[in-house]
Amino acid sequence: MSINCIRTLIEDANISHPQKVALVYGNEKLTYGELFTKVNQIALYLSELDLPKGSRIGIYSNKGIDQVIAILATLSTNYVLVPLTKFLKPEQVEYIISDCDIKCIITDRVKIESIEEIKFNGKIISYETTNKDLPSFEEIYKYYNKPYVCNINGHDNAIITYSFGLGGQPKGIVISHRNLIDSARVVSSYLQLKEDDVISGLLYFNLDYGLNQIFCSLYKRATLALHRFVLPTDFFNHLINDKVSVISLMPINITEMFDEEEYKLPNPSLLENIRIIASSGGNVTAKMIKDIEKYFVKAKFYSMHGLTEAFRSTYLDPSQLKIRPDSIGKAIPDVELYVIDENGNECPPRVVGELIHRGGYIYKGYWNAPKETKERFKSIQILKNVINLEGQLTDEIVVQTGDYVYKDEEGYFYFVSRHDDMIKTRGYRVNPYEIESVVKRELKDIEKCAVFSIENEEIEEEIVLVYSAKSELSSSEILFELKKHLASYMIPSKIIYKKSLPLVPSDKNKINKEELKKELISK
């Protein structure tokens, strides 16, 4: 058995902490000993399906203790886990099933009808016993009691995750068992997680960030308290009743958390047990920080930046939050980050370039997508102008992130835009973020704005600014302010007012620029 796999953590926790509570969900509790038993039962059943090694197992269900068991059981076999968030539409599930050839789906009573709608031909396992003659966890727990032994290799494929974003069909990113254990190890280290922590299982288990909640809990023998965010009141009750001490969330969760009348929010003294709050997946605003500090008076707040192709790149130490709130921080342990220009030279401080991720936590690549893999996963030769490649050792792989950032004089990084967002106009490259930041700073009546481009044969691309506000502003007023702070080639040629801006379905923190662009082009 490899020491670099989640299965090792499950076995070790059963030996060292069999009576410790591993999982909590409402009134349900499971100790590490009970978790080990149930994981083994499901893993034994899965192994007896006798599917080829590396076969993909989909998990398509609501959050719950059985879902965690299904995840850990799959990772205790030589199969590959494919998480399918409950928010996916049947056609999206069908796409993933086809793309990675899922052989078996583990689901709940609610999602069985969705699976039947797409006419899935593989094996189906339900958590609950149903009238559809399907095998269920309830039955497996009754009858599968033989010892289970497995041997996992750290370099083998463990998980394929898919994220539906703005355009085109998603590509699955392949994550190894070693990647999972490394991510649990590093997060447990820089967040200083403890054995007596209760970690909130707020995030969904469809991507690496959410799954990491499970793996960090196992790594530290902590307790994972599951929660489905419906109402802010429910969430605060979860924090108080489950005695949560660590929360990993996204900025949208912070917004939702405080989307209540102030008199409905709990007294800060009831939240003093929270010692760590970590956020990733979007920008953290000044209001979010203010709300966190007001209600979580003893919590340290960590802002983090991750990649699709590597687990995580940076985190901002809580001591720097007020000093440089716009920074994404510095590299996490075992990672080196470089900012390079189009010629492969390192950018000086304050000059925008592309972020290159070197070192740990790099995933294996995109599933059945050699072109996309080649675009992102590069030979270290890309850094030949920056580092000394003695001995011609150039087989090392780095990630060319597609993120445009800059670094300040003290080595802190600042996100500017994605490569796909860059605008080419009149022979210049323009970062939409530069225009958006001026709007945010100088035009206080504008609530939200999005800058993007549409094709224009005469100047390559035409810059468009769409904004929302309580009422429409004069375009001449906006242009007057922008011209004071931006070069002439950066001034938008179209300024459009909308009462509200569409958001990305998978990330309510981001404005859906593709939808805005389609609206504009179709007019």
Short mmCIF file of C-alpha atoms in Angstrom, two decimals:
data_model
loop_
_atom_site.label_atom_id
_atom_site.label_comp_id
_atom_site.label_asym_id
_atom_site.label_seq_id
_atom_site.Cartn_x
_atom_site.Cartn_y
_atom_site.Cartn_z
CA MET A 1 0.00 0.00 0.00
CA SER A 2 1.31 3.44 -0.93
CA ILE A 3 1.69 5.95 1.90
CA ASN A 4 0.51 8.59 -0.59
CA CYS A 5 -3.18 7.79 -0.73
CA ILE A 6 -6.35 8.62 1.19
CA ARG A 7 -6.94 4.91 1.88
CA THR A 8 -3.91 4.92 4.20
CA LEU A 9 -5.50 7.76 6.23
CA ILE A 10 -8.74 5.78 6.59
CA GLU A 11 -6.90 2.69 7.86
CA ASP A 12 -4.65 4.66 10.22
CA ALA A 13 -7.59 6.62 11.70
CA ASN A 14 -9.42 3.35 12.40
CA ILE A 15 -6.39 2.11 14.36
CA SER A 16 -5.58 5.32 16.26
CA HIS A 17 -9.03 6.92 16.76
CA PRO A 18 -11.78 4.29 16.32
CA GLN A 19 -14.11 5.96 18.85
CA LYS A 20 -13.53 9.54 17.65
CA VAL A 21 -16.47 11.12 15.81
CA ALA A 22 -15.49 11.39 12.13
CA LEU A 23 -18.70 12.64 10.52
CA VAL A 24 -21.68 14.64 11.74
CA TYR A 25 -24.79 15.48 9.74
CA GLY A 26 -27.65 16.85 11.80
CA ASN A 27 -28.44 14.17 14.35
CA GLU A 28 -26.40 11.51 12.53
CA LYS A 29 -22.89 10.69 13.76
CA LEU A 30 -20.27 8.21 12.62
CA THR A 31 -17.04 7.33 14.41
CA TYR A 32 -13.82 6.57 12.55
CA GLY A 33 -14.30 2.89 13.38
CA GLU A 34 -17.84 2.89 11.99
CA LEU A 35 -16.72 4.86 8.94
CA PHE A 36 -13.97 2.34 8.24
CA THR A 37 -16.44 -0.56 8.43
CA LYS A 38 -18.98 1.03 6.09
CA VAL A 39 -16.32 2.18 3.60
CA ASN A 40 -14.96 -1.37 3.50
CA GLN A 41 -18.42 -2.84 2.89
CA ILE A 42 -19.12 -0.56 -0.06
CA ALA A 43 -15.58 -0.93 -1.44
CA LEU A 44 -15.92 -4.73 -1.27
CA TYR A 45 -19.18 -4.60 -3.21
CA LEU A 46 -17.66 -2.27 -5.82
CA SER A 47 -14.63 -4.53 -6.25
CA GLU A 48 -16.92 -7.53 -6.80
CA LEU A 49 -18.51 -5.74 -9.76
CA ASP A 50 -15.29 -6.88 -11.43
CA LEU A 51 -14.97 -3.84 -13.65
CA PRO A 52 -11.62 -3.28 -15.40
CA LYS A 53 -8.98 -1.44 -13.37
CA GLY A 54 -9.36 2.30 -13.74
CA SER A 55 -13.07 2.16 -14.57
CA ARG A 56 -14.88 5.38 -13.76
CA ILE A 57 -17.48 5.44 -10.95
CA GLY A 58 -19.82 8.46 -10.88
CA ILE A 59 -21.36 9.79 -7.67
CA TYR A 60 -24.51 11.81 -8.39
CA SER A 61 -26.43 12.64 -5.23
CA ASN A 62 -27.29 15.12 -2.52
CA LYS A 63 -24.85 15.73 0.29
CA GLY A 64 -24.91 13.32 3.21
CA ILE A 65 -22.92 10.77 5.17
CA ASP A 66 -23.56 8.08 2.55
CA GLN A 67 -22.07 10.37 -0.10
CA VAL A 68 -18.84 10.66 1.91
CA ILE A 69 -18.78 6.89 2.35
CA ALA A 70 -19.25 6.45 -1.41
CA ILE A 71 -16.36 8.82 -2.13
CA LEU A 72 -13.99 7.08 0.30
CA ALA A 73 -15.08 3.61 -0.81
CA THR A 74 -14.37 4.40 -4.46
CA LEU A 75 -10.95 5.76 -3.46
CA SER A 76 -10.36 2.44 -1.66
CA THR A 77 -10.61 0.53 -4.95
CA ASN A 78 -8.63 0.56 -8.20
CA TYR A 79 -11.48 2.49 -9.85
CA VAL A 80 -11.58 6.25 -10.52
CA LEU A 81 -14.08 8.59 -8.85
CA VAL A 82 -16.06 11.09 -10.98
CA PRO A 83 -18.05 13.49 -8.76
CA LEU A 84 -21.26 14.80 -10.37
CA THR A 85 -22.74 17.77 -8.54
CA LYS A 86 -26.48 17.58 -7.92
CA PHE A 87 -26.93 20.88 -9.80
CA LEU A 88 -25.98 19.36 -13.16
CA LYS A 89 -28.73 19.02 -15.72
CA PRO A 90 -29.36 15.56 -17.23
CA GLU A 91 -27.68 16.57 -20.51
CA GLN A 92 -24.57 17.68 -18.59
CA VAL A 93 -24.45 14.40 -16.69
CA GLU A 94 -24.89 12.57 -20.00
CA TYR A 95 -21.95 14.50 -21.47
CA ILE A 96 -19.65 13.51 -18.59
CA ILE A 97 -20.79 9.88 -18.68
CA SER A 98 -19.93 9.75 -22.36
CA ASP A 99 -16.69 11.72 -22.13
CA CYS A 100 -15.02 9.50 -19.54
CA ASP A 101 -17.09 6.33 -20.07
CA ILE A 102 -18.61 5.99 -16.60
CA LYS A 103 -19.42 2.34 -15.87
CA CYS A 104 -21.30 2.71 -12.59
CA ILE A 105 -23.24 5.50 -10.85
CA ILE A 106 -23.87 5.74 -7.11
CA THR A 107 -26.91 7.87 -6.38
CA ASP A 108 -29.86 8.58 -4.09
CA ARG A 109 -33.60 8.19 -4.46
CA VAL A 110 -33.99 11.78 -5.70
CA LYS A 111 -31.54 11.50 -8.59
CA ILE A 112 -32.53 8.06 -9.89
CA GLU A 113 -35.16 9.59 -12.18
CA SER A 114 -32.59 11.94 -13.71
CA ILE A 115 -30.33 8.98 -14.47
CA GLU A 116 -33.21 7.06 -16.03
CA GLU A 117 -34.01 10.12 -18.17
CA ILE A 118 -30.61 9.85 -19.89
CA LYS A 119 -30.92 6.08 -20.37
CA PHE A 120 -27.69 5.17 -18.60
CA ASN A 121 -26.67 1.60 -19.53
CA GLY A 122 -24.17 0.99 -16.73
CA LYS A 123 -24.64 -0.23 -13.19
CA ILE A 124 -26.61 1.88 -10.69
CA ILE A 125 -26.33 1.68 -6.91
CA SER A 126 -28.68 3.62 -4.62
CA TYR A 127 -28.09 4.69 -1.02
CA GLU A 128 -31.67 3.73 -0.09
CA THR A 129 -33.59 0.59 -0.95
CA THR A 130 -36.08 1.46 -3.69
CA ASN A 131 -38.80 -0.35 -5.63
CA LYS A 132 -36.63 -0.29 -8.77
CA ASP A 133 -34.76 -3.49 -8.00
CA LEU A 134 -31.42 -1.71 -7.58
CA PRO A 135 -28.68 -2.71 -5.15
CA SER A 136 -28.53 -0.31 -2.20
CA PHE A 137 -26.16 0.71 0.57
CA GLU A 138 -28.79 -0.42 3.07
CA GLU A 139 -28.60 -3.97 1.70
CA ILE A 140 -24.82 -3.94 1.35
CA TYR A 141 -24.45 -2.90 5.00
CA LYS A 142 -26.54 -5.95 5.97
CA TYR A 143 -24.81 -8.61 3.90
CA TYR A 144 -21.24 -7.56 3.07
CA ASN A 145 -19.23 -8.30 6.19
CA LYS A 146 -16.14 -10.07 4.86
CA PRO A 147 -12.71 -8.51 5.44
CA TYR A 148 -11.61 -6.08 2.72
CA VAL A 149 -8.01 -5.53 1.67
CA CYS A 150 -6.77 -3.25 -1.08
CA ASN A 151 -3.49 -1.99 -2.49
CA ILE A 152 -3.50 1.54 -3.88
CA ASN A 153 -0.64 3.09 -5.86
CA GLY A 154 -0.02 6.77 -5.22
CA HIS A 155 0.63 7.55 -8.88
CA ASP A 156 -2.63 5.97 -10.11
CA ASN A 157 -5.59 8.06 -11.25
CA ALA A 158 -7.94 8.75 -8.32
CA ILE A 159 -10.46 11.38 -9.42
CA ILE A 160 -11.64 13.13 -12.59
CA THR A 161 -13.43 16.43 -11.91
CA TYR A 162 -15.49 18.47 -14.37
CA SER A 163 -16.50 22.11 -14.04
CA PHE A 164 -19.16 23.58 -16.30
CA GLY A 165 -18.27 27.21 -16.88
CA LEU A 166 -19.07 29.75 -19.56
CA GLY A 167 -18.61 28.21 -22.95
CA GLY A 168 -17.87 24.97 -24.73
CA GLN A 169 -17.85 21.55 -23.15
CA PRO A 170 -15.69 21.05 -20.06
CA LYS A 171 -12.66 18.79 -19.93
CA GLY A 172 -12.07 16.46 -17.02
CA ILE A 173 -8.94 17.13 -14.97
CA VAL A 174 -7.20 13.96 -13.78
CA ILE A 175 -6.03 13.89 -10.14
CA SER A 176 -3.79 11.18 -8.67
CA HIS A 177 -3.95 9.61 -5.21
CA ARG A 178 -0.66 11.37 -4.45
CA ASN A 179 -2.23 14.71 -5.37
CA LEU A 180 -5.02 14.15 -2.83
CA ILE A 181 -2.72 13.33 0.06
CA ASP A 182 -0.39 16.21 -0.82
CA SER A 183 -3.26 18.70 -0.86
CA ALA A 184 -4.50 17.50 2.54
CA ARG A 185 -0.98 17.72 3.94
CA VAL A 186 -0.24 21.26 2.77
CA VAL A 187 -3.62 22.75 3.74
CA SER A 188 -3.44 21.14 7.18
CA SER A 189 0.01 22.71 7.54
CA TYR A 190 -0.53 26.34 6.56
CA LEU A 191 -4.03 26.55 8.11
CA GLN A 192 -2.58 24.92 11.24
CA LEU A 193 -5.45 22.44 11.54
CA LYS A 194 -5.74 20.40 14.75
CA GLU A 195 -7.10 17.04 15.81
CA ASP A 196 -9.80 18.65 17.95
CA ASP A 197 -11.07 20.85 15.10
CA VAL A 198 -14.59 20.51 13.77
CA ILE A 199 -14.40 21.32 10.06
CA SER A 200 -17.51 22.59 8.31
CA GLY A 201 -18.43 20.51 5.27
CA LEU A 202 -20.14 23.45 3.60
CA LEU A 203 -18.73 23.12 0.08
CA TYR A 204 -20.01 20.58 -2.43
CA PHE A 205 -17.85 17.55 -3.12
CA ASN A 206 -17.67 17.95 -6.90
CA LEU A 207 -14.30 19.78 -7.13
CA ASP A 208 -10.95 19.49 -5.38
CA TYR A 209 -11.60 22.42 -3.00
CA GLY A 210 -14.73 20.82 -1.57
CA LEU A 211 -13.27 17.31 -1.49
CA ASN A 212 -10.28 18.66 0.41
CA GLN A 213 -12.58 19.23 3.42
CA ILE A 214 -12.96 15.44 3.70
CA PHE A 215 -9.28 14.71 3.21
CA CYS A 216 -8.04 17.34 5.70
CA SER A 217 -10.42 15.95 8.32
CA LEU A 218 -8.99 12.48 7.78
CA TYR A 219 -5.42 13.73 7.74
CA LYS A 220 -5.77 15.41 11.15
CA ARG A 221 -8.30 12.89 12.59
CA ALA A 222 -10.64 15.87 13.00
CA THR A 223 -14.45 15.87 12.76
CA LEU A 224 -16.24 16.85 9.55
CA ALA A 225 -19.67 18.43 10.12
CA LEU A 226 -21.70 18.32 6.89
CA HIS A 227 -24.07 21.12 5.97
CA ARG A 228 -26.28 22.10 3.01
CA PHE A 229 -26.53 25.88 2.82
CA VAL A 230 -30.17 26.86 2.33
CA LEU A 231 -30.75 29.84 4.63
CA PRO A 232 -28.26 31.97 6.61
CA THR A 233 -30.09 31.06 9.83
CA ASP A 234 -29.54 27.35 9.14
CA PHE A 235 -25.87 27.94 8.47
CA PHE A 236 -25.29 29.85 11.70
CA ASN A 237 -27.18 27.16 13.62
CA HIS A 238 -24.84 24.61 12.02
CA LEU A 239 -21.78 26.56 13.19
CA ILE A 240 -23.13 26.91 16.73
CA ASN A 241 -24.74 23.50 17.26
CA ASP A 242 -21.92 21.49 15.64
CA LYS A 243 -19.27 23.57 17.46
CA VAL A 244 -17.48 24.25 14.17
CA SER A 245 -13.97 25.71 14.44
CA VAL A 246 -12.83 25.75 10.76
CA ILE A 247 -14.77 26.93 7.70
CA SER A 248 -13.71 26.64 4.06
CA LEU A 249 -15.98 28.60 1.75
CA MET A 250 -16.30 30.73 -1.37
CA PRO A 251 -16.91 34.49 -1.45
CA ILE A 252 -20.50 33.91 -2.55
CA ASN A 253 -21.06 32.00 0.70
CA ILE A 254 -19.95 35.05 2.69
CA THR A 255 -22.44 37.19 0.77
CA GLU A 256 -25.22 34.65 1.40
CA MET A 257 -24.24 34.33 5.04
CA PHE A 258 -24.91 38.00 5.73
CA ASP A 259 -27.90 38.31 3.39
CA GLU A 260 -30.23 38.85 6.34
CA GLU A 261 -31.51 41.73 8.42
CA GLU A 262 -28.90 42.44 11.08
CA TYR A 263 -31.26 41.65 13.94
CA LYS A 264 -31.54 38.08 12.61
CA LEU A 265 -27.78 37.47 12.78
CA PRO A 266 -26.33 35.80 15.88
CA ASN A 267 -24.44 37.57 18.61
CA PRO A 268 -20.69 37.39 17.84
CA SER A 269 -20.09 35.73 21.21
CA LEU A 270 -21.87 32.62 19.88
CA LEU A 271 -19.32 32.34 17.05
CA GLU A 272 -16.15 32.62 19.11
CA ASN A 273 -15.41 28.95 18.53
CA ILE A 274 -14.52 29.68 14.89
CA ARG A 275 -10.75 30.06 14.68
CA ILE A 276 -10.06 29.62 10.92
CA ILE A 277 -11.98 30.84 7.85
CA ALA A 278 -10.50 30.10 4.41
CA SER A 279 -11.85 31.45 1.12
CA SER A 280 -11.08 30.58 -2.49
CA GLY A 281 -12.80 30.89 -5.85
CA GLY A 282 -13.21 34.63 -6.24
CA ASN A 283 -12.45 38.11 -4.99
CA VAL A 284 -13.06 39.00 -1.37
CA THR A 285 -14.57 42.48 -1.00
CA ALA A 286 -14.03 45.03 1.75
CA LYS A 287 -17.62 44.46 2.96
CA MET A 288 -17.01 40.71 3.24
CA ILE A 289 -13.91 41.32 5.36
CA LYS A 290 -15.78 43.81 7.53
CA ASP A 291 -18.65 41.37 8.13
CA ILE A 292 -16.28 38.50 8.93
CA GLU A 293 -14.34 40.62 11.42
CA LYS A 294 -17.54 41.86 13.07
CA TYR A 295 -19.11 38.46 13.67
CA PHE A 296 -16.14 36.07 13.80
CA VAL A 297 -14.05 38.02 16.27
CA LYS A 298 -11.52 35.27 17.01
CA ALA A 299 -11.14 33.88 13.48
CA LYS A 300 -8.11 34.18 11.22
CA PHE A 301 -9.15 34.75 7.62
CA TYR A 302 -7.12 33.15 4.80
CA SER A 303 -7.70 34.22 1.20
CA MET A 304 -6.48 31.64 -1.35
CA HIS A 305 -5.99 31.26 -5.10
CA GLY A 306 -6.19 27.89 -6.85
CA LEU A 307 -5.92 26.53 -10.37
CA THR A 308 -7.79 23.99 -12.45
CA GLU A 309 -4.48 22.29 -13.27
CA ALA A 310 -2.94 22.35 -9.78
CA PHE A 311 -4.57 22.20 -6.39
CA ARG A 312 -3.49 25.62 -5.15
CA SER A 313 -0.90 28.29 -5.86
CA THR A 314 -1.14 31.03 -3.22
CA TYR A 315 -2.58 32.08 0.10
CA LEU A 316 -2.62 35.44 1.84
CA ASP A 317 -1.58 35.35 5.48
CA PRO A 318 -4.28 36.84 7.75
CA SER A 319 -1.80 39.46 9.01
CA GLN A 320 -1.70 40.93 5.48
CA LEU A 321 -5.45 41.12 4.89
CA LYS A 322 -5.81 44.78 5.88
CA ILE A 323 -2.42 45.80 4.49
CA ARG A 324 -2.96 44.41 0.96
CA PRO A 325 -6.59 43.22 0.69
CA ASP A 326 -6.41 42.90 -3.11
CA SER A 327 -3.46 40.49 -3.06
CA ILE A 328 -3.80 36.74 -3.65
CA GLY A 329 -0.77 36.30 -1.39
CA LYS A 330 2.42 34.32 -1.80
CA ALA A 331 3.16 30.78 -2.93
CA ILE A 332 2.02 27.95 -0.68
CA PRO A 333 4.72 25.55 0.64
CA ASP A 334 6.53 23.49 -2.04
CA VAL A 335 5.47 25.84 -4.86
CA GLU A 336 7.53 28.36 -6.83
CA LEU A 337 5.70 31.04 -8.80
CA TYR A 338 7.08 33.13 -11.64
CA VAL A 339 5.60 36.00 -13.67
CA ILE A 340 6.91 36.02 -17.23
CA ASP A 341 6.33 38.16 -20.33
CA GLU A 342 5.65 37.02 -23.90
CA ASN A 343 9.40 36.48 -24.46
CA GLY A 344 9.79 34.24 -21.42
CA ASN A 345 11.60 36.87 -19.34
CA GLU A 346 10.70 37.48 -15.70
CA CYS A 347 8.59 40.59 -15.19
CA PRO A 348 9.86 43.24 -12.76
CA PRO A 349 7.62 44.30 -9.85
CA ARG A 350 4.26 45.85 -10.83
CA VAL A 351 4.52 44.63 -14.45
CA VAL A 352 1.74 42.27 -15.54
CA GLY A 353 2.70 38.90 -16.96
CA GLU A 354 1.55 35.27 -16.99
CA LEU A 355 1.77 33.20 -13.82
CA ILE A 356 3.83 29.99 -14.06
CA HIS A 357 3.31 27.39 -11.32
CA ARG A 358 6.29 25.14 -10.52
CA GLY A 359 6.62 22.47 -7.85
CA GLY A 360 3.97 20.56 -5.93
CA TYR A 361 0.26 19.83 -6.42
CA ILE A 362 0.31 19.74 -10.23
CA TYR A 363 -2.36 17.42 -11.59
CA LYS A 364 -1.84 14.83 -14.33
CA GLY A 365 -3.61 16.57 -17.21
CA TYR A 366 -6.93 16.68 -19.05
CA TRP A 367 -8.82 13.46 -19.72
CA ASN A 368 -8.58 12.41 -23.38
CA ALA A 369 -7.61 15.95 -24.36
CA PRO A 370 -3.95 16.01 -25.46
CA LYS A 371 -4.31 19.41 -27.16
CA GLU A 372 -5.67 21.11 -24.01
CA THR A 373 -3.10 19.31 -21.85
CA LYS A 374 -0.27 20.50 -24.09
CA GLU A 375 -1.52 24.10 -23.86
CA ARG A 376 -1.31 24.18 -20.06
CA PHE A 377 1.22 21.56 -18.94
CA LYS A 378 4.62 22.72 -20.19
CA SER A 379 8.24 21.65 -20.02
CA ILE A 380 10.26 23.63 -17.50
CA GLN A 381 12.07 24.86 -20.59
CA ILE A 382 9.50 27.69 -20.55
CA LEU A 383 11.47 29.12 -17.60
CA LYS A 384 14.89 28.84 -19.28
CA ASN A 385 15.37 32.64 -19.16
CA VAL A 386 14.49 32.75 -15.47
CA ILE A 387 16.11 29.76 -13.75
CA ASN A 388 19.34 27.83 -14.31
CA LEU A 389 18.58 24.54 -16.06
CA GLU A 390 21.91 22.84 -15.43
CA GLY A 391 22.46 19.33 -16.71
CA GLN A 392 19.81 19.77 -19.39
CA LEU A 393 17.18 18.37 -17.02
CA THR A 394 14.07 19.61 -18.79
CA ASP A 395 11.57 16.79 -18.22
CA GLU A 396 9.99 18.58 -15.26
CA ILE A 397 6.41 19.77 -15.90
CA VAL A 398 5.12 23.21 -14.89
CA VAL A 399 1.71 24.83 -15.37
CA GLN A 400 1.34 27.79 -17.70
CA THR A 401 -1.71 29.03 -15.83
CA GLY A 402 -3.33 31.50 -18.24
CA ASP A 403 -3.65 33.84 -15.24
CA TYR A 404 -2.26 37.35 -15.72
CA VAL A 405 -0.84 38.71 -12.47
CA TYR A 406 1.81 41.05 -11.14
CA LYS A 407 4.06 40.89 -8.12
CA ASP A 408 4.84 43.80 -5.78
CA GLU A 409 8.25 44.71 -4.36
CA GLU A 410 7.71 42.43 -1.35
CA GLY A 411 6.79 39.40 -3.43
CA TYR A 412 2.99 39.46 -3.02
CA PHE A 413 0.97 38.51 -6.08
CA TYR A 414 -2.09 40.31 -7.50
CA PHE A 415 -4.53 38.74 -9.94
CA VAL A 416 -5.37 40.86 -13.00
CA SER A 417 -7.26 38.70 -15.50
CA ARG A 418 -7.46 35.41 -17.33
CA HIS A 419 -5.61 35.01 -20.63
CA ASP A 420 -8.98 34.48 -22.34
CA ASP A 421 -10.17 37.88 -21.10
CA MET A 422 -7.35 39.88 -22.66
CA ILE A 423 -8.47 42.41 -25.27
CA LYS A 424 -6.43 43.27 -28.37
CA THR A 425 -7.35 46.67 -29.75
CA ARG A 426 -5.51 49.17 -31.96
CA GLY A 427 -2.32 47.11 -31.60
CA TYR A 428 -2.44 47.16 -27.78
CA ARG A 429 -3.22 44.47 -25.22
CA VAL A 430 -5.74 45.64 -22.63
CA ASN A 431 -6.59 43.98 -19.33
CA PRO A 432 -10.34 44.40 -18.62
CA TYR A 433 -9.46 44.40 -14.92
CA GLU A 434 -7.61 47.70 -15.28
CA ILE A 435 -10.74 49.41 -16.59
CA GLU A 436 -13.02 47.67 -14.08
CA SER A 437 -10.80 48.69 -11.17
CA VAL A 438 -10.96 52.37 -12.20
CA VAL A 439 -14.75 52.14 -12.38
CA LYS A 440 -14.88 50.53 -8.96
CA ARG A 441 -12.55 53.12 -7.43
CA GLU A 442 -13.75 56.32 -9.08
CA LEU A 443 -17.45 55.81 -9.94
CA LYS A 444 -19.06 54.99 -6.61
CA ASP A 445 -22.63 55.02 -7.97
CA ILE A 446 -21.87 51.99 -10.14
CA GLU A 447 -22.63 48.77 -8.25
CA LYS A 448 -21.14 46.20 -10.64
CA CYS A 449 -19.46 46.37 -14.03
CA ALA A 450 -18.10 44.07 -16.70
CA VAL A 451 -15.61 44.96 -19.42
CA PHE A 452 -15.21 42.73 -22.47
CA SER A 453 -14.75 43.02 -26.24
CA ILE A 454 -16.61 42.38 -29.45
CA GLU A 455 -15.05 42.00 -32.88
CA ASN A 456 -14.38 45.10 -34.95
CA GLU A 457 -12.48 44.66 -38.21
CA GLU A 458 -11.04 48.18 -38.13
CA ILE A 459 -9.46 47.99 -34.65
CA GLU A 460 -9.40 44.19 -33.99
CA GLU A 461 -11.64 44.35 -30.92
CA GLU A 462 -14.00 46.98 -29.55
CA ILE A 463 -14.15 47.57 -25.78
CA VAL A 464 -17.57 47.37 -24.12
CA LEU A 465 -18.48 48.43 -20.56
CA VAL A 466 -21.74 47.13 -19.07
CA TYR A 467 -22.71 48.30 -15.59
CA SER A 468 -25.50 48.13 -13.04
CA ALA A 469 -26.58 50.91 -10.69
CA LYS A 470 -29.67 52.17 -8.88
CA SER A 471 -30.29 54.44 -11.87
CA GLU A 472 -28.63 55.08 -15.21
CA LEU A 473 -25.65 57.42 -15.26
CA SER A 474 -24.75 59.78 -18.06
CA SER A 475 -22.33 58.09 -20.48
CA SER A 476 -20.43 61.37 -20.81
CA GLU A 477 -19.96 61.45 -17.04
CA ILE A 478 -18.52 57.92 -17.08
CA LEU A 479 -16.24 58.67 -20.03
CA PHE A 480 -15.04 61.90 -18.43
CA GLU A 481 -13.91 59.99 -15.34
CA LEU A 482 -12.32 57.13 -17.29
CA LYS A 483 -10.33 59.50 -19.52
CA LYS A 484 -8.74 61.00 -16.41
CA HIS A 485 -7.24 57.64 -15.44
CA LEU A 486 -6.85 55.51 -18.58
CA ALA A 487 -4.95 55.67 -21.85
CA SER A 488 -7.04 56.63 -24.87
CA TYR A 489 -6.92 53.14 -26.39
CA MET A 490 -8.45 51.73 -23.17
CA ILE A 491 -11.60 53.86 -23.28
CA PRO A 492 -14.76 51.81 -24.00
CA SER A 493 -16.57 52.63 -27.23
CA LYS A 494 -19.86 51.28 -25.88
CA ILE A 495 -21.28 51.92 -22.41
CA ILE A 496 -24.45 50.01 -21.54
CA TYR A 497 -26.65 50.26 -18.45
CA LYS A 498 -28.55 47.26 -17.02
CA LYS A 499 -30.49 47.08 -13.78
CA SER A 500 -28.72 43.82 -12.93
CA LEU A 501 -25.93 41.75 -14.45
CA PRO A 502 -26.14 38.00 -15.11
CA LEU A 503 -23.92 35.76 -12.98
CA VAL A 504 -22.06 32.56 -13.84
CA PRO A 505 -24.27 29.59 -12.78
CA SER A 506 -21.35 27.71 -11.20
CA ASP A 507 -19.89 30.79 -9.46
CA LYS A 508 -22.34 33.45 -8.31
CA ASN A 509 -19.37 35.68 -7.54
CA LYS A 510 -18.58 36.23 -11.25
CA ILE A 511 -20.41 38.23 -13.89
CA ASN A 512 -21.35 36.16 -16.93
CA LYS A 513 -19.58 38.15 -19.65
CA GLU A 514 -20.36 35.54 -22.30
CA GLU A 515 -24.09 36.02 -21.79
CA LEU A 516 -23.69 39.81 -21.97
CA LYS A 517 -21.66 39.47 -25.16
CA LYS A 518 -24.28 37.21 -26.77
CA GLU A 519 -27.04 39.69 -25.87
CA LEU A 520 -25.09 42.52 -27.48
CA ILE A 521 -24.20 40.63 -30.66
CA SER A 522 -27.74 39.33 -31.18
CA LYS A 523 -29.25 42.85 -31.16
#
